[in-house]
Amino acid sequence: MEVISGIGELKALRSCWMRPIGLVPTMGYLHDGHVALVRRAREESKTVVVTIFVNPTQFGPSEDFGCYPRAFERDVSILQAEAVDVVFAPSSAVMYPEGFSTWVEVEGITSRFEGAIRPGHFRGVATVCSKLFNIVDPERAYFGQKDAQQVAVIRKMVQDLNMNLDIEAVPTVREADGLAMSSRNAYLNGPERAAAAVLFRALSAVQEMYRAGCRDMTKMSNCMRRIVGEEKLVELDYAAIVDPASFEVVNSLEHPALAIVAARVGSTRLIDNMPLHV
Ligand code: PAF
């Protein structure tokens, strides 16, 4: 496995890599959710490239960029054990050299939910992903379904800008009590960690209602709010039923939809979602 930090170095080696190339962009501090992305990429690609870069431009000024968990050596050994071919781990100065002034802005979908609560977040994500796609030039890139709005934003960008790759969403990997795996779970203390599983319980309840034939979206959203509201340590940001591509709130459940939820558990912000379809 090669560990590369320079863009020129990576591009020079790229011509020798066997195609298809599968790219797994990450911010490191890897967990089993990342491993699932890597395994899927390994199955479908001749060359697997994993990027580790805590992207400063997707964090707001009062967010956790400074204390975002990092464990580079541990990440590298996890990736080595998964037979990854290349780790690309650039510095901020490499990705955003002085004078950097070009941004990718996906309109519409980014004004809703995560985009509304975290202004500028998706601009940073779209910009860094465009750069990584240009640098690595993969046939496919793999993202976790947990960040469903991120997946939708990146798919829209790829479609609108005619980028030459497919975006693959890999199902969320969960802890035994249903909590979606996330690097940010590391921030939770004992009671918060126990309380955090309420997001999964709320989503599961709505999925159960849907399976039982309920199509009343107000009832379903209220059910999520009520269940999350029962956990004193958890403060709900939103609970809604949306179109998985546009993230607009849906008025009918004739088409596949997504139940989404976001909440603060102590000072940690968690998001999760669950598909609603037959
Ligand atoms: O999901 C993440 O870890 C990040 O948003 C990504 C896609 C690696 C871009 O920095």
Tab-separated table of N, CA and C and ligand atoms in Angstrom, residues 24-28 34 51 53-55 58-59 68 121 124-126 128-129 132 142-144 147 150 154 183, ligand 1:
chain	number	residue	atom	x	y	z
A	24	VAL	N	-12.619	6.082	-2.085
A	24	VAL	CA	-13.368	6.219	-0.825
A	24	VAL	C	-12.860	7.475	-0.112
A	25	PRO	N	-13.587	8.596	-0.230
A	25	PRO	CA	-13.155	9.806	0.471
A	25	PRO	C	-13.540	9.724	1.949
A	26	THR	N	-12.599	10.005	2.838
A	26	THR	CA	-12.907	10.000	4.274
A	26	THR	C	-12.202	11.176	4.958
A	27	MET	N	-12.625	11.416	6.196
A	27	MET	CA	-11.895	12.381	7.025
A	27	MET	C	-11.121	11.630	8.104
A	28	GLY	N	-10.945	10.315	7.896
A	28	GLY	CA	-10.151	9.522	8.840
A	28	GLY	C	-10.918	9.160	10.093
A	34	HIS	N	-16.735	2.990	7.546
A	34	HIS	CA	-15.728	3.234	6.498
A	34	HIS	C	-15.252	1.913	5.899
A	51	THR	N	-8.961	8.349	0.623
A	51	THR	CA	-8.376	9.641	0.997
A	51	THR	C	-8.685	9.915	2.466
A	53	PHE	N	-8.566	13.176	4.776
A	53	PHE	CA	-8.344	14.620	4.784
A	53	PHE	C	-9.472	15.265	5.582
A	54	VAL	N	-9.137	15.852	6.709
A	54	VAL	CA	-10.143	16.581	7.489
A	54	VAL	C	-10.282	17.946	6.815
A	55	ASN	N	-11.355	18.073	6.065
A	55	ASN	CA	-11.514	19.201	5.145
A	55	ASN	C	-11.978	20.463	5.881
A	58	GLN	N	-15.463	22.541	5.124
A	58	GLN	CA	-16.839	22.092	5.359
A	58	GLN	C	-17.265	22.267	6.815
A	59	PHE	N	-16.389	22.872	7.628
A	59	PHE	CA	-16.714	23.149	9.035
A	59	PHE	C	-17.035	24.632	9.184
A	68	TYR	N	-11.747	17.659	15.802
A	68	TYR	CA	-12.241	16.469	15.086
A	68	TYR	C	-11.251	15.328	15.330
A	121	HIS	N	-21.512	24.353	4.638
A	121	HIS	CA	-21.011	22.979	4.783
A	121	HIS	C	-20.954	22.257	3.433
A	124	GLY	N	-18.277	23.343	0.980
A	124	GLY	CA	-16.971	22.746	1.292
A	124	GLY	C	-16.900	21.293	0.840
A	125	VAL	N	-17.999	20.551	1.064
A	125	VAL	CA	-18.022	19.131	0.674
A	125	VAL	C	-17.948	19.010	-0.850
A	126	ALA	N	-18.775	19.799	-1.556
A	126	ALA	CA	-18.807	19.706	-3.026
A	126	ALA	C	-17.458	20.111	-3.611
A	128	VAL	N	-14.392	20.004	-2.130
A	128	VAL	CA	-13.319	19.034	-1.862
A	128	VAL	C	-13.550	17.752	-2.664
A	129	CYS	N	-14.816	17.334	-2.797
A	129	CYS	CA	-15.070	16.110	-3.579
A	129	CYS	C	-14.738	16.336	-5.050
A	132	LEU	N	-11.047	16.008	-5.264
A	132	LEU	CA	-10.600	14.608	-5.134
A	132	LEU	C	-10.952	13.806	-6.387
A	142	TYR	N	-17.386	6.076	-3.343
A	142	TYR	CA	-18.257	5.408	-2.367
A	142	TYR	C	-18.484	6.303	-1.150
A	143	PHE	N	-19.770	6.463	-0.783
A	143	PHE	CA	-20.136	7.307	0.357
A	143	PHE	C	-21.135	6.554	1.228
A	144	GLY	N	-21.167	6.895	2.508
A	144	GLY	CA	-22.082	6.229	3.442
A	144	GLY	C	-23.487	6.813	3.334
A	147	ASP	N	-24.966	9.732	5.665
A	147	ASP	CA	-24.958	11.140	5.258
A	147	ASP	C	-25.748	11.274	3.953
A	150	GLN	N	-25.643	14.481	1.937
A	150	GLN	CA	-24.337	14.627	1.276
A	150	GLN	C	-24.317	13.812	-0.024
A	154	ILE	N	-23.821	15.372	-3.774
A	154	ILE	CA	-22.713	14.952	-4.653
A	154	ILE	C	-23.263	14.368	-5.952
A	183	SER	N	-17.741	8.928	13.221
A	183	SER	CA	-16.531	9.313	13.961
A	183	SER	C	-16.904	10.190	15.155
B	1	PAF	O1	-18.307	12.260	4.757
B	1	PAF	C1	-17.150	12.703	4.967
B	1	PAF	O2	-16.358	12.123	5.670
B	1	PAF	C2	-16.743	14.007	4.301
B	1	PAF	O3	-17.807	14.884	4.201
B	1	PAF	C3	-16.076	13.792	2.910
B	1	PAF	C4	-17.057	13.181	1.927
B	1	PAF	C5	-14.863	12.899	3.067
B	1	PAF	C6	-15.621	15.135	2.342
B	1	PAF	O4	-14.691	15.749	3.172
